[in-house]
mmCIF file of C-alpha atoms in Angstrom:
data_model
loop_
_atom_site.group_PDB
_atom_site.id
_atom_site.type_symbol
_atom_site.label_atom_id
_atom_site.label_comp_id
_atom_site.label_asym_id
_atom_site.label_seq_id
_atom_site.Cartn_x
_atom_site.Cartn_y
_atom_site.Cartn_z
ATOM 1 C CA UNK A 1 -3.730 3.921 18.656
ATOM 2 C CA UNK A 2 -2.176 4.935 15.321
ATOM 3 C CA UNK A 3 -1.979 1.384 14.020
ATOM 4 C CA UNK A 4 1.813 1.592 13.676
ATOM 5 C CA UNK A 5 3.665 -0.865 15.886
ATOM 6 C CA UNK A 6 7.257 -0.438 16.950
ATOM 7 C CA UNK A 7 9.376 -2.913 18.854
ATOM 8 C CA UNK A 8 11.116 -2.924 21.196
ATOM 9 C CA UNK A 9 9.748 -0.021 23.214
ATOM 10 C CA UNK A 10 12.917 0.266 25.252
ATOM 11 C CA UNK A 11 16.418 -0.969 24.577
ATOM 12 C CA UNK A 12 19.593 -0.553 26.597
ATOM 13 C CA UNK A 13 22.895 -1.580 25.102
ATOM 14 C CA UNK A 14 26.591 -0.777 25.188
ATOM 15 C CA UNK A 15 28.803 1.240 22.892
ATOM 16 C CA UNK A 16 30.048 -0.678 19.892
ATOM 17 C CA UNK A 17 27.033 -2.968 19.789
ATOM 18 C CA UNK A 18 24.439 -3.397 17.055
ATOM 19 C CA UNK A 19 20.657 -3.241 17.420
ATOM 20 C CA UNK A 20 17.655 -3.668 15.170
ATOM 21 C CA UNK A 21 14.460 -1.691 15.542
ATOM 22 C CA UNK A 22 11.318 -3.011 13.950
ATOM 23 C CA UNK A 23 8.267 -1.228 12.570
ATOM 24 C CA UNK A 24 4.972 -2.611 11.327
ATOM 25 C CA UNK A 25 3.048 0.001 9.370
ATOM 26 C CA UNK A 26 -0.698 0.485 9.355
ATOM 27 C CA UNK A 27 -2.523 -2.079 7.292
ATOM 28 C CA UNK A 28 -2.355 -1.042 3.652
ATOM 29 C CA UNK A 29 0.223 1.717 4.059
ATOM 30 C CA UNK A 30 3.061 1.371 1.571
ATOM 31 C CA UNK A 31 5.408 4.047 2.906
ATOM 32 C CA UNK A 32 7.520 3.830 6.020
ATOM 33 C CA UNK A 33 9.566 6.680 7.452
ATOM 34 C CA UNK A 34 12.198 6.617 10.180
ATOM 35 C CA UNK A 35 12.969 9.561 12.432
ATOM 36 C CA UNK A 36 15.440 10.126 15.235
ATOM 37 C CA UNK A 37 14.627 12.398 18.173
ATOM 38 C CA UNK A 38 17.388 13.085 20.669
ATOM 39 C CA UNK A 39 16.683 14.641 24.059
ATOM 40 C CA UNK A 40 14.971 18.013 23.593
ATOM 41 C CA UNK A 41 15.681 17.904 19.871
ATOM 42 C CA UNK A 42 13.360 17.955 16.936
ATOM 43 C CA UNK A 43 12.525 15.088 14.667
ATOM 44 C CA UNK A 44 15.411 14.291 12.352
ATOM 45 C CA UNK A 45 14.358 12.540 9.186
ATOM 46 C CA UNK A 46 16.475 9.473 8.498
ATOM 47 C CA UNK A 47 15.022 7.541 5.584
ATOM 48 C CA UNK A 48 11.842 6.635 3.729
ATOM 49 C CA UNK A 49 10.825 3.431 1.977
ATOM 50 C CA UNK A 50 7.942 2.971 -0.405
ATOM 51 C CA UNK A 51 6.753 -0.507 -1.243
ATOM 52 C CA UNK A 52 10.150 -2.010 -0.546
ATOM 53 C CA UNK A 53 12.277 0.610 -2.258
ATOM 54 C CA UNK A 54 14.256 3.428 -0.738
ATOM 55 C CA UNK A 55 12.681 6.721 -1.805
ATOM 56 C CA UNK A 56 14.272 9.470 0.236
ATOM 57 C CA UNK A 57 17.263 9.796 2.472
ATOM 58 C CA UNK A 58 17.928 12.301 5.198
ATOM 59 C CA UNK A 59 20.790 12.677 7.637
ATOM 60 C CA UNK A 60 21.251 8.972 8.168
ATOM 61 C CA UNK A 61 24.696 7.913 9.341
ATOM 62 C CA UNK A 62 26.632 5.279 7.401
ATOM 63 C CA UNK A 63 26.520 3.099 10.530
ATOM 64 C CA UNK A 64 22.734 3.005 10.170
ATOM 65 C CA UNK A 65 20.827 1.093 7.539
ATOM 66 C CA UNK A 66 17.239 0.211 6.914
ATOM 67 C CA UNK A 67 15.097 -1.938 4.707
ATOM 68 C CA UNK A 68 11.459 -2.635 3.996
ATOM 69 C CA UNK A 69 10.416 -6.229 3.501
ATOM 70 C CA UNK A 70 7.808 -7.701 1.115
ATOM 71 C CA UNK A 71 5.235 -7.769 3.919
ATOM 72 C CA UNK A 72 5.930 -4.000 4.275
ATOM 73 C CA UNK A 73 7.385 -4.107 7.740
ATOM 74 C CA UNK A 74 10.643 -2.223 8.118
ATOM 75 C CA UNK A 75 13.776 -2.576 10.177
ATOM 76 C CA UNK A 76 16.315 0.049 11.162
ATOM 77 C CA UNK A 77 19.745 -1.354 11.923
ATOM 78 C CA UNK A 78 22.112 0.671 14.058
ATOM 79 C CA UNK A 79 25.692 -0.560 14.365
ATOM 80 C CA UNK A 80 28.902 0.470 16.139
ATOM 81 C CA UNK A 81 26.707 2.332 18.567
ATOM 82 C CA UNK A 82 27.961 5.477 20.214
ATOM 83 C CA UNK A 83 26.678 7.342 23.247
ATOM 84 C CA UNK A 84 25.247 10.012 20.955
ATOM 85 C CA UNK A 85 22.975 7.490 19.298
ATOM 86 C CA UNK A 86 20.849 7.413 22.424
ATOM 87 C CA UNK A 87 17.495 8.744 21.275
ATOM 88 C CA UNK A 88 13.891 7.991 20.519
ATOM 89 C CA UNK A 89 13.471 6.404 17.121
ATOM 90 C CA UNK A 90 10.073 6.860 15.537
ATOM 91 C CA UNK A 91 8.583 5.043 12.632
ATOM 92 C CA UNK A 92 5.712 6.505 10.664
ATOM 93 C CA UNK A 93 3.651 5.147 7.840
ATOM 94 C CA UNK A 94 1.429 6.664 5.202
ATOM 95 C CA UNK A 95 -0.467 5.674 2.124
ATOM 96 C CA UNK A 96 0.008 7.322 -1.216
ATOM 97 C CA UNK A 97 -2.194 7.726 -4.165
ATOM 98 C CA UNK A 98 -4.320 10.204 -6.023
ATOM 99 C CA UNK A 99 -7.101 9.943 -3.460
ATOM 100 C CA UNK A 100 -4.954 10.452 -0.387
ATOM 101 C CA UNK A 101 -3.002 13.342 1.012
ATOM 102 C CA UNK A 102 -0.441 11.226 2.780
ATOM 103 C CA UNK A 103 -1.083 11.833 6.461
ATOM 104 C CA UNK A 104 1.697 10.367 8.570
ATOM 105 C CA UNK A 105 0.819 7.971 11.370
ATOM 106 C CA UNK A 106 3.512 7.582 13.978
ATOM 107 C CA UNK A 107 4.298 4.712 16.266
ATOM 108 C CA UNK A 108 5.055 5.177 19.940
ATOM 109 C CA UNK A 109 8.773 5.015 19.333
ATOM 110 C CA UNK A 110 11.682 2.882 20.444
ATOM 111 C CA UNK A 111 13.817 4.422 23.146
ATOM 112 C CA UNK A 112 17.452 3.458 22.709
ATOM 113 C CA UNK A 113 19.926 4.024 25.506
ATOM 114 C CA UNK A 114 23.600 3.435 24.782
ATOM 115 C CA UNK A 115 25.798 3.109 27.852
ATOM 116 C CA UNK B 1 10.496 19.953 0.655
ATOM 117 C CA UNK B 2 9.728 23.635 1.111
ATOM 118 C CA UNK B 3 10.659 25.168 4.457
ATOM 119 C CA UNK B 4 8.241 26.344 7.135
ATOM 120 C CA UNK B 5 8.837 28.903 9.872
ATOM 121 C CA UNK B 6 7.071 28.877 13.229
ATOM 122 C CA UNK B 7 7.523 30.755 16.514
ATOM 123 C CA UNK B 8 9.532 28.797 19.069
ATOM 124 C CA UNK B 9 6.873 28.993 21.760
ATOM 125 C CA UNK B 10 3.481 30.408 22.593
ATOM 126 C CA UNK B 11 1.427 30.631 25.724
ATOM 127 C CA UNK B 12 -2.309 30.483 26.190
ATOM 128 C CA UNK B 13 -4.818 30.436 28.979
ATOM 129 C CA UNK B 14 -7.074 27.466 29.404
ATOM 130 C CA UNK B 15 -10.384 27.665 27.554
ATOM 131 C CA UNK B 16 -9.202 30.521 25.353
ATOM 132 C CA UNK B 17 -8.614 30.244 21.592
ATOM 133 C CA UNK B 18 -5.083 29.762 20.332
ATOM 134 C CA UNK B 19 -3.787 30.817 16.922
ATOM 135 C CA UNK B 20 -0.559 29.100 15.908
ATOM 136 C CA UNK B 21 1.034 30.724 12.845
ATOM 137 C CA UNK B 22 3.187 29.149 10.150
ATOM 138 C CA UNK B 23 4.981 30.795 7.254
ATOM 139 C CA UNK B 24 5.714 28.803 4.104
ATOM 140 C CA UNK B 25 6.584 31.386 1.479
ATOM 141 C CA UNK B 26 8.191 28.842 -0.900
ATOM 142 C CA UNK B 27 5.188 26.525 -1.008
ATOM 143 C CA UNK B 28 4.505 24.935 -4.364
ATOM 144 C CA UNK B 29 1.135 24.409 -5.941
ATOM 145 C CA UNK B 30 1.020 20.704 -5.114
ATOM 146 C CA UNK B 31 2.066 21.013 -1.462
ATOM 147 C CA UNK B 32 -0.511 20.207 1.182
ATOM 148 C CA UNK B 33 -0.173 22.008 4.504
ATOM 149 C CA UNK B 34 -0.125 19.524 7.357
ATOM 150 C CA UNK B 35 -0.126 20.089 11.102
ATOM 151 C CA UNK B 36 1.019 17.564 13.641
ATOM 152 C CA UNK B 37 1.459 17.776 17.358
ATOM 153 C CA UNK B 38 3.636 15.875 19.780
ATOM 154 C CA UNK B 39 2.472 15.452 23.318
ATOM 155 C CA UNK B 40 5.129 14.780 25.968
ATOM 156 C CA UNK B 41 6.622 11.289 25.700
ATOM 157 C CA UNK B 42 4.523 10.390 22.670
ATOM 158 C CA UNK B 43 4.948 10.152 18.943
ATOM 159 C CA UNK B 44 3.616 12.976 16.782
ATOM 160 C CA UNK B 45 -0.027 12.785 15.849
ATOM 161 C CA UNK B 46 -1.820 14.171 12.850
ATOM 162 C CA UNK B 47 -3.999 17.205 13.543
ATOM 163 C CA UNK B 48 -5.280 18.606 10.274
ATOM 164 C CA UNK B 49 -4.309 19.355 6.700
ATOM 165 C CA UNK B 50 -5.462 21.505 3.827
ATOM 166 C CA UNK B 51 -4.578 22.618 0.334
ATOM 167 C CA UNK B 52 -6.294 25.919 -0.408
ATOM 168 C CA UNK B 53 -9.536 26.211 1.528
ATOM 169 C CA UNK B 54 -9.957 26.553 5.270
ATOM 170 C CA UNK B 55 -10.600 23.257 7.016
ATOM 171 C CA UNK B 56 -12.304 22.228 10.218
ATOM 172 C CA UNK B 57 -12.229 18.965 12.119
ATOM 173 C CA UNK B 58 -12.956 17.865 15.653
ATOM 174 C CA UNK B 59 -9.494 18.826 16.832
ATOM 175 C CA UNK B 60 -8.860 22.187 15.208
ATOM 176 C CA UNK B 61 -9.364 24.555 12.309
ATOM 177 C CA UNK B 62 -6.859 25.459 9.646
ATOM 178 C CA UNK B 63 -6.947 28.885 8.051
ATOM 179 C CA UNK B 64 -4.922 29.199 4.853
ATOM 180 C CA UNK B 65 -3.965 32.552 3.398
ATOM 181 C CA UNK B 66 -5.207 33.320 -0.058
ATOM 182 C CA UNK B 67 -1.664 33.259 -1.496
ATOM 183 C CA UNK B 68 -0.944 30.062 0.514
ATOM 184 C CA UNK B 69 2.267 31.528 1.886
ATOM 185 C CA UNK B 70 1.083 31.257 5.439
ATOM 186 C CA UNK B 71 -1.416 29.342 7.517
ATOM 187 C CA UNK B 72 -2.786 29.361 11.039
ATOM 188 C CA UNK B 73 -3.812 26.450 13.198
ATOM 189 C CA UNK B 74 -6.674 27.410 15.468
ATOM 190 C CA UNK B 75 -7.497 25.597 18.672
ATOM 191 C CA UNK B 76 -10.885 26.971 19.633
ATOM 192 C CA UNK B 77 -10.670 26.325 23.356
ATOM 193 C CA UNK B 78 -7.277 25.342 24.670
ATOM 194 C CA UNK B 79 -7.151 22.721 27.369
ATOM 195 C CA UNK B 80 -4.229 21.588 29.483
ATOM 196 C CA UNK B 81 -4.088 18.473 27.309
ATOM 197 C CA UNK B 82 -3.305 20.647 24.290
ATOM 198 C CA UNK B 83 0.106 21.556 25.717
ATOM 199 C CA UNK B 84 2.442 20.097 23.095
ATOM 200 C CA UNK B 85 4.848 20.899 20.289
ATOM 201 C CA UNK B 86 2.958 21.776 17.125
ATOM 202 C CA UNK B 87 4.611 21.162 13.769
ATOM 203 C CA UNK B 88 3.618 22.687 10.456
ATOM 204 C CA UNK B 89 4.980 20.808 7.443
ATOM 205 C CA UNK B 90 4.393 20.712 3.719
ATOM 206 C CA UNK B 91 3.747 17.439 1.924
ATOM 207 C CA UNK B 92 3.281 16.670 -1.727
ATOM 208 C CA UNK B 93 1.178 13.722 -2.746
ATOM 209 C CA UNK B 94 4.012 11.826 -4.341
ATOM 210 C CA UNK B 95 5.769 8.611 -3.554
ATOM 211 C CA UNK B 96 9.020 9.892 -2.152
ATOM 212 C CA UNK B 97 10.106 12.974 -0.287
ATOM 213 C CA UNK B 98 11.963 13.803 2.873
ATOM 214 C CA UNK B 99 9.104 15.158 4.974
ATOM 215 C CA UNK B 100 11.179 17.464 7.100
ATOM 216 C CA UNK B 101 9.876 18.560 10.473
ATOM 217 C CA UNK B 102 11.077 21.921 11.759
ATOM 218 C CA UNK B 103 11.499 22.832 15.401
ATOM 219 C CA UNK B 104 7.799 23.479 15.815
ATOM 220 C CA UNK B 105 6.005 25.709 18.301
ATOM 221 C CA UNK B 106 5.866 24.642 21.924
ATOM 222 C CA UNK B 107 2.468 25.596 23.279
ATOM 223 C CA UNK B 108 2.143 26.227 26.998
ATOM 224 C CA UNK B 109 -1.380 26.273 28.440
ATOM 225 C CA UNK B 110 -1.988 27.942 31.785
ATOM 226 C CA UNK B 111 -4.822 26.916 34.059
#
């Protein structure tokens, strides 16, 4: 158990719909990362938040958005869903500071199926 | 983030050592070398990391070249449960960076 919680574990929806994926980081971790992993593909970095602020952006589509709340949990919003958005979405968290080396701890992922 | 290069796949026999190589010729002085692995149907998990010196933990050993341009993850006795995709990435101890995962090395373990 990594300590990172993602909900829901599975989600099936239709094209054109909007969904929200939720991530609770490990206690005390300030950074949250979102990744997308399509079938047999590698991990595509989407976005990173640190203590509520966006810090780095990857290949995140304009239809996708994310935020990190004051309690440090994060949500990834996916809208106008297309078939190609079907994938596993992973959240990871890490701590940062002079005494840490920033290991990433991943959740179990949210599997999104768009029909 | 600096780029890493790994072989697409490797094969090992059970209970034999496995050496997984990684090249990172553009590594900067503040980059830590991290290894993660992803078992089937699971999220990636942290394996080991190092900066300059070789490192050992209960899962593996990490050998870092003197010029830091390459590293090798060593599994001392491969088991069937070690079959996974192994990722080598570079991370700096700063607040924001992309943390890019490459394609990784898929390790096959034969009984």
